[in-house]
Every structure is written in C-alpha cells, then in structure tokens.
Coordinates of C-alpha atoms in Angstrom, one line a residue:
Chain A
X1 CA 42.3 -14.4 1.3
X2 CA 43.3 -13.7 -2.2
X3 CA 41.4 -11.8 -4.5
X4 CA 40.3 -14.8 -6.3
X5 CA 38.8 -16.5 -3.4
X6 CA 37.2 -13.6 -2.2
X7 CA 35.5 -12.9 -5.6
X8 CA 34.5 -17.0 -6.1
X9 CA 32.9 -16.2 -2.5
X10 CA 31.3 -13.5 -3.4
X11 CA 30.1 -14.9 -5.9
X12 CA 29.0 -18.2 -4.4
X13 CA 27.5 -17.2 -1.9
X14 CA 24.4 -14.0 -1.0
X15 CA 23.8 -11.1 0.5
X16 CA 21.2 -9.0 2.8
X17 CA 20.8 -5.4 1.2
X18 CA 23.2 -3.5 3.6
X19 CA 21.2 -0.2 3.4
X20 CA 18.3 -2.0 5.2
X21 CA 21.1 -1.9 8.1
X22 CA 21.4 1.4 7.8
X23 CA 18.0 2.2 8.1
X24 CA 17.5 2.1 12.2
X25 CA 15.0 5.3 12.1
X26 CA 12.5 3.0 10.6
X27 CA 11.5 2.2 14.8
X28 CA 11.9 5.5 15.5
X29 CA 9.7 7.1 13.0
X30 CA 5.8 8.5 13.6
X31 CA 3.7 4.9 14.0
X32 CA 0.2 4.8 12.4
X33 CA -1.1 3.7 15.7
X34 CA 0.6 5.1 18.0
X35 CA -1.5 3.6 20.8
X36 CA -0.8 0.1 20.0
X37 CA 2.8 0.8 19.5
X38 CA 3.2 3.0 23.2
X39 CA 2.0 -0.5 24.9
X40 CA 3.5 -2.8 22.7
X41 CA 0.3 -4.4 21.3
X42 CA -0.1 -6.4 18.5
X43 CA -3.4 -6.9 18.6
X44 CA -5.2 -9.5 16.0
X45 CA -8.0 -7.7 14.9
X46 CA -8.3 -4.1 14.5
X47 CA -12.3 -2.1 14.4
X48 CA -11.6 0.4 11.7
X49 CA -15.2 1.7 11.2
X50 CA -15.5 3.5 8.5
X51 CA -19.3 5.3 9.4
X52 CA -20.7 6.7 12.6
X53 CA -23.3 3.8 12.8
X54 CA -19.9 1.4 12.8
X55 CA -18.6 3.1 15.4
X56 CA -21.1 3.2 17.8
X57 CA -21.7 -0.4 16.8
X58 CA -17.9 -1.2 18.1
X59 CA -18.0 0.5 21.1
X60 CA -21.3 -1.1 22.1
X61 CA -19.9 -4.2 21.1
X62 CA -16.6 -3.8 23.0
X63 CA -18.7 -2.7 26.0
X64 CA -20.9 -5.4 25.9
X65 CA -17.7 -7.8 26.0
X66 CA -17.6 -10.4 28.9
X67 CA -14.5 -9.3 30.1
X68 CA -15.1 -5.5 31.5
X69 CA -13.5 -3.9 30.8
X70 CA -12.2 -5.5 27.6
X71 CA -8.9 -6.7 26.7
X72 CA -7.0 -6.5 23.9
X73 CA -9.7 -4.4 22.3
X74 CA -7.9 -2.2 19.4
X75 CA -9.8 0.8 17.5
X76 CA -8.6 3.0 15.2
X77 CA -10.6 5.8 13.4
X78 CA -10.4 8.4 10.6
X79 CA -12.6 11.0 12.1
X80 CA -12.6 13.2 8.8
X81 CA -13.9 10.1 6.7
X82 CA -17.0 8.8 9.2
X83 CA -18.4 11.5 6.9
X84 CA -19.4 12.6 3.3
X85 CA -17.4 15.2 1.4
X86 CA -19.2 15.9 -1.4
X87 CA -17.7 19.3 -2.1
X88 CA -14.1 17.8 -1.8
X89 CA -12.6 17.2 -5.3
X90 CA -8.9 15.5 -6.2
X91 CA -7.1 18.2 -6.2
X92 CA -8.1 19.6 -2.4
X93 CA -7.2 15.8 -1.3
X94 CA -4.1 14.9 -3.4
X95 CA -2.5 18.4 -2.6
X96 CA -4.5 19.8 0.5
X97 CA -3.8 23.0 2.0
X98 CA -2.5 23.3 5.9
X99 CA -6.0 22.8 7.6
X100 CA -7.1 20.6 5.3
X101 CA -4.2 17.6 5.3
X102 CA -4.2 18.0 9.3
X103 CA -7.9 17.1 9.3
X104 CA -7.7 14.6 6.7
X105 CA -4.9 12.6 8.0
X106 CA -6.2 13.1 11.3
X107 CA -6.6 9.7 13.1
X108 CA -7.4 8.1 17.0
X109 CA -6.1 5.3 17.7
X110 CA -7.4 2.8 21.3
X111 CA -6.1 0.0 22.7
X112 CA -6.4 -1.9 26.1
X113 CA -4.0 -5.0 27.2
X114 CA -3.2 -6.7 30.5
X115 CA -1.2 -5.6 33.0
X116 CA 1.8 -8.1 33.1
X117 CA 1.8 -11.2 35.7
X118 CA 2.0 -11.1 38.6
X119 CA -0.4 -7.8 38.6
X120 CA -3.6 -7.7 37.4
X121 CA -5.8 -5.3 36.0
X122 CA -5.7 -3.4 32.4
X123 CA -3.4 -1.0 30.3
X124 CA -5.7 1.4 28.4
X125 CA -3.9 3.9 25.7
X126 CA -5.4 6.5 23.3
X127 CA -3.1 7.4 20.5
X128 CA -3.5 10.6 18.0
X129 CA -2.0 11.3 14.4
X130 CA -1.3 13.4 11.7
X131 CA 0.5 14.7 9.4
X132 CA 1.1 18.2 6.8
X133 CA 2.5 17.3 3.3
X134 CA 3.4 21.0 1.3
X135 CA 3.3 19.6 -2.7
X136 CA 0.6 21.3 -4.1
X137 CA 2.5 20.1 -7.3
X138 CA 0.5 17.4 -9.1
X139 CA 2.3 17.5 -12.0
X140 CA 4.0 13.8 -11.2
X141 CA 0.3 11.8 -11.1
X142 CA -0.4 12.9 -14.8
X143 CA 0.4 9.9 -16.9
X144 CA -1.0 8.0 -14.0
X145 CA -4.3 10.5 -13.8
X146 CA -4.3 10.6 -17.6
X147 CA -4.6 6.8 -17.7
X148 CA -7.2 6.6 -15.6
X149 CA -9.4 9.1 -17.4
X150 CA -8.7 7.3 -20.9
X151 CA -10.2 4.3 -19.8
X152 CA -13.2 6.3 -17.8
X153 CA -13.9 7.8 -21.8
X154 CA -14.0 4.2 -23.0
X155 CA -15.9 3.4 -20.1
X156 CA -18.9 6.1 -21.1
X157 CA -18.8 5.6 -24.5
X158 CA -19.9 1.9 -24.3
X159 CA -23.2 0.2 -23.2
X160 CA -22.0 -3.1 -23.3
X161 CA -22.0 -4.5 -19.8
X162 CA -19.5 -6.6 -20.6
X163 CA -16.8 -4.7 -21.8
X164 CA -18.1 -2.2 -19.0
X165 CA -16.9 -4.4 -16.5
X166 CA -13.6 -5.5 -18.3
X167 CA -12.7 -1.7 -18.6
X168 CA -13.1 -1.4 -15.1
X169 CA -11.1 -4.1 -14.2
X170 CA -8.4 -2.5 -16.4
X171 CA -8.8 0.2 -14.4
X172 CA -8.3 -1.1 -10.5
X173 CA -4.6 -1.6 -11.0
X174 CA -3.7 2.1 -12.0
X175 CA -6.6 3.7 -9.2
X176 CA -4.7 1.5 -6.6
X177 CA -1.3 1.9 -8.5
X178 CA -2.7 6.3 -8.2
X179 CA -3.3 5.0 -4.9
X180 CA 0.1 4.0 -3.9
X181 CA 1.8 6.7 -5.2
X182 CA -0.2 9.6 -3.1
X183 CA 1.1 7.5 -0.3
X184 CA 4.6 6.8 -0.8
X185 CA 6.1 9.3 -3.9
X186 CA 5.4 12.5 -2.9
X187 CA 8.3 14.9 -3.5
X188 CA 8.5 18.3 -0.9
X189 CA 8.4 18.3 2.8
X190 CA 6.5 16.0 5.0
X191 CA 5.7 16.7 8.6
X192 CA 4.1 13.5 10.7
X193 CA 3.2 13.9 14.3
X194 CA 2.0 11.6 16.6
X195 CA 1.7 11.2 20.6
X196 CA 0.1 8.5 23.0
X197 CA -0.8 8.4 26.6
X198 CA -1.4 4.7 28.4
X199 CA -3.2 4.4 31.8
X200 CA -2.3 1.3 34.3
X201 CA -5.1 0.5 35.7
X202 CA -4.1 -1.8 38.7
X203 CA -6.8 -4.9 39.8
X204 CA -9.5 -3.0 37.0
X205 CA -10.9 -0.4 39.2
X206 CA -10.7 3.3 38.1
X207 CA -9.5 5.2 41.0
X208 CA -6.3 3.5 40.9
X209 CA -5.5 4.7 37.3
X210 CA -2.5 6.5 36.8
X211 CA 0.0 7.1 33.4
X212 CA 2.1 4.8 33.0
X213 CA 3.6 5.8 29.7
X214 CA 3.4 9.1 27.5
X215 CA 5.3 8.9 23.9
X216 CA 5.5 11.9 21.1
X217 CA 6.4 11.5 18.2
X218 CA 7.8 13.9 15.0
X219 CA 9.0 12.8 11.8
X220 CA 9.7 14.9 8.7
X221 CA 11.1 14.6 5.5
X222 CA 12.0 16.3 2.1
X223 CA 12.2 14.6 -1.1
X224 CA 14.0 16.0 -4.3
X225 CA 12.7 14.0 -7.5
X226 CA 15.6 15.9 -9.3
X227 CA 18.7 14.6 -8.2
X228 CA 16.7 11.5 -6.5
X229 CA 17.3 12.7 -3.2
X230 CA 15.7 11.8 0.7
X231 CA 16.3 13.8 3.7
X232 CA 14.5 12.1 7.1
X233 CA 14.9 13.4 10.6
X234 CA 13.1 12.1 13.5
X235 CA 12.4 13.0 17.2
X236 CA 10.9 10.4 19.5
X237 CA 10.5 11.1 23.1
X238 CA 9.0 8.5 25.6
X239 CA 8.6 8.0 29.2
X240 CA 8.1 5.3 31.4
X241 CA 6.7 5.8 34.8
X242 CA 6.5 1.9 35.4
X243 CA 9.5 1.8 36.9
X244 CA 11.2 3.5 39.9
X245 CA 13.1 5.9 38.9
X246 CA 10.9 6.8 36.1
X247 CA 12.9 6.4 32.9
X248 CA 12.6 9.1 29.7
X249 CA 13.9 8.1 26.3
X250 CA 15.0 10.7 23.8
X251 CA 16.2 9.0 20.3
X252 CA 17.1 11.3 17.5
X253 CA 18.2 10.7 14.0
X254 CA 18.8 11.7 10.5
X255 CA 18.9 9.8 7.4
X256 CA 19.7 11.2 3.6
X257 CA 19.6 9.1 0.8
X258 CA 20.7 9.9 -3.1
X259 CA 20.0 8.0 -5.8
X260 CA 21.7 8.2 -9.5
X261 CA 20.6 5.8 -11.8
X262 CA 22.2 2.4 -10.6
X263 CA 23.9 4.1 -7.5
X264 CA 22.3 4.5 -4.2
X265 CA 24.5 6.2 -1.5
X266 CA 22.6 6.6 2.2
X267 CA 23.8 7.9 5.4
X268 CA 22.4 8.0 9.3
X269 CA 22.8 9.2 12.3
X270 CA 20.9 8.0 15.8
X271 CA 21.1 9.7 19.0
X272 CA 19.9 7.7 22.1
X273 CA 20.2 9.2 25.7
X274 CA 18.2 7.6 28.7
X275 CA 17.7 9.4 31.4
X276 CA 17.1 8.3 34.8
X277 CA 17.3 10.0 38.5
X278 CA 18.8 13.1 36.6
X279 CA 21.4 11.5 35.0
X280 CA 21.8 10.1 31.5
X281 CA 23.3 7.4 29.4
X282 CA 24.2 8.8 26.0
X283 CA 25.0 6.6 22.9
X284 CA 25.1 7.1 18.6
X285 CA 25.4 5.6 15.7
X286 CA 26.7 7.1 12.6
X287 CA 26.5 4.6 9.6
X288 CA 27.3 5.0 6.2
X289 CA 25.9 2.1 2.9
X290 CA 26.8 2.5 -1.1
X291 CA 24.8 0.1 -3.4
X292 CA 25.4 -0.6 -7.0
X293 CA 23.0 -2.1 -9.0
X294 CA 25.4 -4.3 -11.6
X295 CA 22.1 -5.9 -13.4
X296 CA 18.4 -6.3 -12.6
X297 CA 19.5 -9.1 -10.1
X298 CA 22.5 -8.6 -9.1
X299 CA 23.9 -5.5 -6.1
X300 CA 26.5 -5.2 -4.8
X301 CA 26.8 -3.5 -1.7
X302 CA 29.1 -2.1 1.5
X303 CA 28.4 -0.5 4.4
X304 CA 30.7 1.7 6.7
X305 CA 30.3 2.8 10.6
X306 CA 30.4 3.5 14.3
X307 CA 28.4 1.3 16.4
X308 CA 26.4 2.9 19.3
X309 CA 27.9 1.3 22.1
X310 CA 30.7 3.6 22.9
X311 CA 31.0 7.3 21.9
X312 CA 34.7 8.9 21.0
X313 CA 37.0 8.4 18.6
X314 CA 38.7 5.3 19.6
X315 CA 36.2 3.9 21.6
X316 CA 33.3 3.0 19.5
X317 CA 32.9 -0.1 17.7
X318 CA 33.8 -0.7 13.8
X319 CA 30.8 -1.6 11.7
X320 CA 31.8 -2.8 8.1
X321 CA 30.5 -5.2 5.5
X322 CA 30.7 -5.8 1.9
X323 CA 28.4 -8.1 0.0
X324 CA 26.9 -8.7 -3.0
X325 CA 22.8 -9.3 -3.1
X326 CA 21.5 -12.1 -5.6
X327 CA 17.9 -11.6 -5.1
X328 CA 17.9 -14.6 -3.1
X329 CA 18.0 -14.1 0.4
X330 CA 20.0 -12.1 2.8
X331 CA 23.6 -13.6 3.9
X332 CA 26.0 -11.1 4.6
X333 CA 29.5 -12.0 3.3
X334 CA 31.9 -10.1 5.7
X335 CA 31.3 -8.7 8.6
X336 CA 33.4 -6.9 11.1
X337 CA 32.3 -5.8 14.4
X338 CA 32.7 -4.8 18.3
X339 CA 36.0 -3.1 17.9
X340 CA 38.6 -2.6 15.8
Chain B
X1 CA -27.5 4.8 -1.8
X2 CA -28.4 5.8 -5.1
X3 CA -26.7 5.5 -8.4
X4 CA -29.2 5.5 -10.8
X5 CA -31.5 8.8 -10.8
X6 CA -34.5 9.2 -13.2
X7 CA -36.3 12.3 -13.0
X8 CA -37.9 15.7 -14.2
X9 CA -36.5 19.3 -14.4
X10 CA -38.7 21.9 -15.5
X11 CA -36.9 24.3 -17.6
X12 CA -37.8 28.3 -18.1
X13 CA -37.1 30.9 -20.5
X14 CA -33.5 30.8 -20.1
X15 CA -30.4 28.8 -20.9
X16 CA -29.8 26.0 -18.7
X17 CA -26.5 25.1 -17.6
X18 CA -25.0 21.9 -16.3
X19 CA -22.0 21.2 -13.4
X20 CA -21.3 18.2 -12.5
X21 CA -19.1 17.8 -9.2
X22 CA -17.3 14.5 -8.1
X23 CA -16.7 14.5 -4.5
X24 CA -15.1 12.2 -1.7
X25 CA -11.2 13.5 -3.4
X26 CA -12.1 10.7 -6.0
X27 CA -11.6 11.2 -9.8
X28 CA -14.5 11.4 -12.1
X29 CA -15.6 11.5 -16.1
X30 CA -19.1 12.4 -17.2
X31 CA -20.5 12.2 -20.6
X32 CA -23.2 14.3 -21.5
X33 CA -26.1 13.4 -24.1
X34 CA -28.9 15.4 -24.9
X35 CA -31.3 12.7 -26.7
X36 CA -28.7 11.0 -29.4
X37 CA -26.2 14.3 -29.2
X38 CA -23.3 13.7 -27.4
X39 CA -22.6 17.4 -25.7
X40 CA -19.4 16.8 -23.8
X41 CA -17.7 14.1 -22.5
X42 CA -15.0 14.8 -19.5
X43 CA -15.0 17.1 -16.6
X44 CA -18.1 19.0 -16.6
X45 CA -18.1 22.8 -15.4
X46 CA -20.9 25.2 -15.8
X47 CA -21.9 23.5 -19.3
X48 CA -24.8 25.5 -21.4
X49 CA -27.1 22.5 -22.1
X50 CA -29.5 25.0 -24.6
X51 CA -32.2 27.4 -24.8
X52 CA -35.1 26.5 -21.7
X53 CA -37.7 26.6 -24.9
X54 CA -35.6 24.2 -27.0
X55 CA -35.1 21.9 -24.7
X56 CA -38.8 21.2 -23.5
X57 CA -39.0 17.8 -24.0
X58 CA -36.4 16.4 -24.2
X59 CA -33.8 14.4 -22.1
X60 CA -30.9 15.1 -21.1
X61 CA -28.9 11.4 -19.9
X62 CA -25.6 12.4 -17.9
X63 CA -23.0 9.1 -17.2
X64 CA -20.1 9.5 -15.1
X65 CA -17.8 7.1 -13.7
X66 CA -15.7 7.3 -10.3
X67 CA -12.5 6.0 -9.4
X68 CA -11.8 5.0 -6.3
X69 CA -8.6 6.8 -5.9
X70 CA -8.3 7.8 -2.3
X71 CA -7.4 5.0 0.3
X72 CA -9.1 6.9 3.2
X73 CA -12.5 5.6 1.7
X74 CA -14.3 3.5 -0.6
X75 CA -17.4 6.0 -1.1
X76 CA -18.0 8.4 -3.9
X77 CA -20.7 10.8 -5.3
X78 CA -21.7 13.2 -7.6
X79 CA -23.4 15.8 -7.8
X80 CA -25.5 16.9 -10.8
X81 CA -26.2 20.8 -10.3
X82 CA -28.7 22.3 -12.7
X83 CA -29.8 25.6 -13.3
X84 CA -31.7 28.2 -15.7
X85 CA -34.8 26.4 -14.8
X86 CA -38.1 27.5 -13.0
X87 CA -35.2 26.6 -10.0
X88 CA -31.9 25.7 -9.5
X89 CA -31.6 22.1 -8.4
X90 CA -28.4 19.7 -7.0
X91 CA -29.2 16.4 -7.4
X92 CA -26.9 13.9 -5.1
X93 CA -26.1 10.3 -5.6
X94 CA -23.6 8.1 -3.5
X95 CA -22.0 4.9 -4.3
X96 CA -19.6 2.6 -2.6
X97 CA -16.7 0.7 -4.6
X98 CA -17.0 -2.7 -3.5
X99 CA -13.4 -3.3 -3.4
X100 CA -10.1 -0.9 -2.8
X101 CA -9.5 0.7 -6.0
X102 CA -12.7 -0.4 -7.9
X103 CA -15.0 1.9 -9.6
X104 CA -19.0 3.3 -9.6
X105 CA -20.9 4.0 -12.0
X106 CA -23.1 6.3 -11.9
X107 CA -26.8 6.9 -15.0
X108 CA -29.0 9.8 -14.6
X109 CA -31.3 11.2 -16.8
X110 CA -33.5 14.2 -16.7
X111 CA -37.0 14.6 -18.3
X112 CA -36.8 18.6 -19.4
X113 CA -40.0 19.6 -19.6
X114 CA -42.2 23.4 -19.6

C-alpha cells in the first residue's frame, strides 16, 4: 500500500482508542464489590441501606423471601455512614488520616446465586473493602471549593425563595462536579484492598457448606499532577476449589501513563501463572500505546507489543496497530497479530 | 429531622461566643445577624456575639447552607455551639439533600434573654 492509500484510509475510515487495549489491569484491579465479582454475579438490584433501620429492614426482608434461603439477594453496606458524624468536617473526609480513610471507605459487600445445573443448592459470598489515600494536600479542590462557597454567600444573603432555589440549582453541578473529583483526581498514593470468600452450599442445607472460592485483592497507585503522570500496580490472587485439582490464579501487573499536553504515552505489563497439582502455567503481556491528540476530534494513535500466549523472545506473538480515532466509533485500521 | 430551630438562650454577665460546626464531611457557610447587623458571614469559629448585658433581648438569627459534597451520604448537620451564657449549649439539626449533590438549608434563631 502506498502512502497515499494508506493516508485516504486512514482517513476514511475510524478508529478504537488503542490505549483502552492497553489497559488489561482494569479486570484485575480492587472491585467495589468484591462479593458479586468472586461469584460472577450481576445481580439486578442491589440493597444499599444507608441507616440501621434500612438494614435491618433488608435483611428481614431477604429472610422473609419465599425462596430460603434467597437467591440472587445482593447487599452492600457502608458501615461508617449507617451513622451520624457530626464532628467530621471537610477536611478530615477529603484528606483523612490512616484510621480514618480505612474506616470511611470501609465497605461489606453479600451476595448469594445458584449453584450451576445439574447441582442444586446456593453460592453465598461476603466481600470486604477499603482503601488508604495519603494527599492531605487540598490545594487542587480550591477553585472548585471556592465556587461553591461564592454561591453559598449569595445563597445567605437573599430571602427570596426563588432565587434561593435557582442558586442552589447552580450549585448541584460543582457539589457533584467537587464530588467527582474527590473520587477520581486525587494526586499521591492510593492503596485499595479488597478480599472475598464464597460458600457452596450443595442441595441448601448447611452442613454441606464448604469454600468454594477465596479471592484478594491489592491495587495501588501514584499520581504526579506535575508532569501528568500515573503509576498502577495490581496483585490479584484467587482460588478455586470447584474443581479437582483445585486451581490458584496469581495475575500481576503494572501500568504507567504520562501525559504532555496533546501526547499521552502508556505502558503495561501482566503477569498470569495458574497453578494446578503443583505445577504452573506462566504467561505475560507487555504492551506499549502513544496517542496524539491532532484537534478536539481527531487522535491518532498506535500501539506496540508481546501478546501473552507465549513467553521468550521469539516465541510470543506480535501485537501492533495504528489508527486514527474520529470520535465516531472504534474500528481499528491495522492490525497485526499471532506471530510475526 | 430538624432544619428550622426557634428558641431561647439565656445569657449572663459575660461575652457570648458563637461556633458553628458543619458535620457529615460536607461543606458549609453561615451568616450571622444579630437583629438587622450582619456579624459575619462564612465559616464560623469561636465568634464573640457581645456583651451577655447587651445582648438581653435581642435575637441572634444564624443561616447556614450545606453542600452535599460527599458521595458516601446525602445527610448533613450543624451544629450551633453557644456559650458565655448561664450554660453552654450545642444545638443540633440534621437534614437530608433530597438528591446527590443538592443542598440544605438550614434557619435558626435564638431569643437572648436575662
């Protein structure tokens, strides 16, 4: 193909945002409920009571079910905000100290499910979370926190209802903008932990119970504001006693990203190895993406690797593409793959 | 739950002094009025309202607003802590945002009297 064609096609045609291929940790990362994730569950509606009175009301509720014991029942609790804090101000939540971010971000999550057919009985798993973020900078929220105090002044310093309530609709998008940001843009380390334990219990009756699967889960991170820079590593370990020889799963992986202005450069690495009746099955994946931002709608992108089949030098798969992303959907342009 | 508070605080010889605390990790403004003064507006710490003689009665009328700015919950409160008086007093009200993000708002006024 001549450069001309390959440009015209390029152009022509779209492209996914190759870094998202590059981003395989996502799966392996601390889940929010690591319960439903350690038995697969997706359940459709999840009892997140927020008071004490809510949840005793679920459990009664679950217990009462016709099925006993219930299936597909999901719960998942905050146990550090079933209560008041009256005594704890912004600054002691937004940049907590050690004991204080474990217990606030503490959370249990339940969930029961079948058995699979041809057995019969139920799959019960508790789940626990948390996670220590070191910032106690809160520099970064002021133009956010100084917004939202500008329109709480105008807020006391009128009587009319009316403009009252307009100010405080003003308002919503920068608390839930504040909101976002405590969740997502938080620059120093970041430590998330979670583990999960699911009982089998074979034709519903409690003296057959026995684990079935144990998962553990650490993910922790550093971000730089200045260069824009992200450093991930993650450690997931599972077992599964289901089947004979029981099976353990350790996946490891690392993931940095930089960004400077229009150009985003990322790299991972994943380590798998299975191991079953003492011996193990080891694979990788080292992958590299480079995005360049040529307008607001326009990226072009490319994305370098070994694929985790194989492990050596001359043995693993190529993984390659180029592309350029239009904003309107996600068609790679080249790809190269299983083997050079 | 109680946003609104109306009541009476007797004051003594000394100076009383107003802090007002916004709990539940959310942010909070209060303005301060003492009849048609305006005595602060903002975050209120240990604030010297007057002179326990001065202020016999008279009201003090305290607004505050909360943000809901913490997605673990939708509650706030504030506490209104008073003291110089014939006793120290912390007066609590709690409100709910009724949607993520929203906002409470929160009216109290004290009655100072001998």
């Amino acid at each position: 193909m001549n450069v001309r064609r390959f440009i015209a096609l390029v152009l022509l045609c779209g492209a996914s945002r190759l870094s998202a291929q590059v981003d395989t940790l996502r799966a392996f990362r601390a889940p929010a409920s690591p319960a439903f994730v350690l038995i697969d569950a997706a359940p459709t509606a999840i009892a997140r009571p927020s008071t004490p009175q809510r949840l005793v009301m679920s459990l009664v509720s679950a217990l009462q079910d016709e099925d006993f014991p219930p299936k597909r029942y999901a719960l998942e609790i905050a146990p550090y905000w079933l209560t008041r804090h009256r005594t704890l101000t912004f600054e002691q939540y937004a940049a907590p100290a050690f004991w204080q971010s474990i217990i606030q971000t503490l959370s249990l999550s339940v969930a029961t499910t079948n058995i699979p057919k041809p057995d019969t009985g139920t799959v019960l798993a508790f789940g626990v979370r948390t996670a220590y973020v070191s910032s106690r900078d809160l520099s970064w929220l002021r133009p956010l926190r100084d917004t939202i105090l500008q329109i709480q002044r105008k807020i006391l310093e009128t009587d009319d209802q009316a403009i009252e309530d307009s100010l405080r609709a003003e308002m919503r998008p920068v608390n839930l903008r504040l909101q976002r940001a405590l969740r997502t843009e938080r620059t120093g380390w970041t430590i998330e932990g979670a583990a999960a334990g699911a009982m089998d219990f074979q034709g519903d009756i409690a003296s057959n119970g026995k684990v079935s699967r144990v998962g553990l889960w650490v993910t922790t991170g550093y971000r730089l504001s200045k260069p824009n820079a992200d450093l991930l590593a993650v450690v997931r370990l599972t077992r599964d006693d289901r089947v004979a020889p029981r099976q353990d799963f350790l996946d490891l992986g690392g993931r940095l990203v930089l960004d400077k202005e229009d150009l985003t450069l990322s790299g991972e690495y994943v380590y798998r190895s299975i191991t079953s009746a003492g011996s193990s099955r080891p694979s990788d994946r080292l992958t590299a993406a480079v995005e360049y931002r040529v307008s607001t709608d326009i990226l072009l992108t490319a994305a370098l690797g070994r694929g985790a089949d194989e492990r050596g030098p001359d043995t693993g798969p190529l993984i390659a593409q180029i592309g350029v992303d239009f904003g309107l959907g996600a068609i790679p342009l080249i790809r190269t793959g299983g083997g050079r | 739950m109680l946003t609104t508070l109306k009541t009476d605080y007797p004051v003594d010889t000394g100076a009383v002094v107003l802090t007002i605390k916004i709990g539940e990790g959310q942010l909070g403004t209060s303005v301060v009025r003492l009849g048609e003064t305006q005595l602060d507006i903002g975050e209120i710490d240990v604030l010297e309202i007057g002179q326990g003689p001065d202020l016999a009665g008279q009201v003090l009328f305290i607004k505050t607003v909360v943000a809901d700015v913490n997605d673990n919950t939708n509650h706030t409160s504030v506490s209104y802590e008073l003291q110089g008086g014939k006793a120290d007093k912390v007066f609590n009200l709690d409100g709910t945002a009724d949607e993520e993000g929203g906002s409470v708002v929160y009216r109290a006024s004290f009655s100072l009297k001998s």
